CSV table of C-alpha atoms in Angstrom, one decimal:
chain,number,residue,atom,x,y,z
A,549,UNK,CA,87.2,85.7,112.3
A,550,UNK,CA,88.6,88.0,115.0
A,551,UNK,CA,91.2,89.2,112.6
A,552,UNK,CA,88.4,90.1,110.1
A,553,UNK,CA,86.4,91.9,112.7
A,554,UNK,CA,89.6,93.9,113.7
A,555,UNK,CA,90.1,94.8,110.0
A,556,UNK,CA,86.5,95.9,109.6
A,557,UNK,CA,86.8,98.0,112.7
A,558,UNK,CA,90.1,99.6,111.6
A,559,UNK,CA,88.6,100.3,108.1
A,560,UNK,CA,86.1,102.7,109.9
A,561,UNK,CA,88.8,104.5,111.9
A,562,UNK,CA,88.7,107.6,109.7
A,563,UNK,CA,85.2,108.2,110.8
A,564,UNK,CA,86.4,108.6,114.4
A,565,UNK,CA,89.8,110.1,114.1
A,566,UNK,CA,91.5,112.2,111.3
A,567,UNK,CA,95.1,111.7,112.4
A,568,UNK,CA,97.3,110.6,109.4
A,569,UNK,CA,98.3,107.3,111.1
A,570,UNK,CA,94.6,106.4,111.6
A,571,UNK,CA,93.7,107.3,108.0
A,572,UNK,CA,96.5,105.1,106.8
A,573,UNK,CA,95.4,102.2,109.0
A,574,UNK,CA,91.8,102.6,107.8
A,575,UNK,CA,92.8,102.6,104.1
A,576,UNK,CA,95.1,99.6,104.7
A,577,UNK,CA,92.3,97.7,106.3
A,578,UNK,CA,89.9,98.6,103.5
A,579,UNK,CA,92.4,97.5,100.9
A,580,UNK,CA,93.0,94.2,102.6
A,581,UNK,CA,89.3,93.5,102.9
A,582,UNK,CA,88.7,94.4,99.2
A,583,UNK,CA,91.5,92.1,98.0
A,584,UNK,CA,90.1,89.3,100.1
A,585,UNK,CA,86.6,89.8,98.7
A,586,UNK,CA,87.8,90.2,95.1
A,587,UNK,CA,86.5,93.7,94.6
A,588,UNK,CA,86.7,95.7,91.4
A,589,UNK,CA,90.3,96.2,90.4
A,590,UNK,CA,89.8,99.9,89.6
A,591,UNK,CA,88.4,100.4,93.1
A,592,UNK,CA,91.5,98.6,94.6
A,593,UNK,CA,93.8,100.8,92.5
A,594,UNK,CA,92.1,103.9,93.8
A,595,UNK,CA,92.6,102.7,97.4
A,596,UNK,CA,96.3,101.9,96.6
A,597,UNK,CA,96.9,105.4,95.2
A,598,UNK,CA,95.2,107.2,98.1
A,599,UNK,CA,97.2,105.0,100.6
A,600,UNK,CA,100.5,105.7,98.8
A,601,UNK,CA,99.8,109.4,98.9
A,602,UNK,CA,99.0,109.3,102.6
A,603,UNK,CA,102.1,107.3,103.3
A,604,UNK,CA,104.1,109.9,101.3
A,605,UNK,CA,103.0,112.5,103.8
A,606,UNK,CA,100.1,114.1,101.9
A,607,UNK,CA,97.1,115.4,103.8
A,608,UNK,CA,93.7,114.0,103.0
A,609,UNK,CA,92.6,117.4,101.7
A,610,UNK,CA,95.6,117.5,99.3
A,611,UNK,CA,94.8,114.1,97.6
A,612,UNK,CA,93.6,113.8,94.1
A,613,UNK,CA,89.8,114.4,94.4
A,614,UNK,CA,88.9,111.8,91.8
A,615,UNK,CA,91.1,109.1,93.5
A,616,UNK,CA,89.6,110.1,96.9
A,617,UNK,CA,86.0,109.9,95.5
A,618,UNK,CA,86.6,106.5,94.0
A,619,UNK,CA,88.3,105.2,97.1
A,620,UNK,CA,85.5,106.3,99.3
A,621,UNK,CA,82.7,105.1,96.9
A,622,UNK,CA,82.7,101.5,98.3
A,623,UNK,CA,80.9,99.6,95.5
A,624,UNK,CA,77.9,97.7,96.9
A,625,UNK,CA,78.3,94.6,94.7
A,626,UNK,CA,81.2,92.2,94.3
A,627,UNK,CA,81.9,88.8,92.8
A,628,UNK,CA,83.8,86.5,95.1
A,629,UNK,CA,86.7,84.7,93.6
A,630,UNK,CA,86.5,80.9,93.6
A,631,UNK,CA,89.2,79.2,95.5
């Protein structure tokens, strides 16, 4: 559970710090959490696109506004996958 707490904390990093490496770590953590929770595939794809653009050197303000909006929407409901 400590790893999960670290991921959740990292996912909030962009609220504290706007440096590119912090934004990338925050979106990576969100993506990992969403995959674990079986979140909406379109939401996950938006996170992936935003993360790819950040890793390619784009600034947050230069990202596709629709991708950014979707990636930051955080759907409130999800269906967990059965294991």
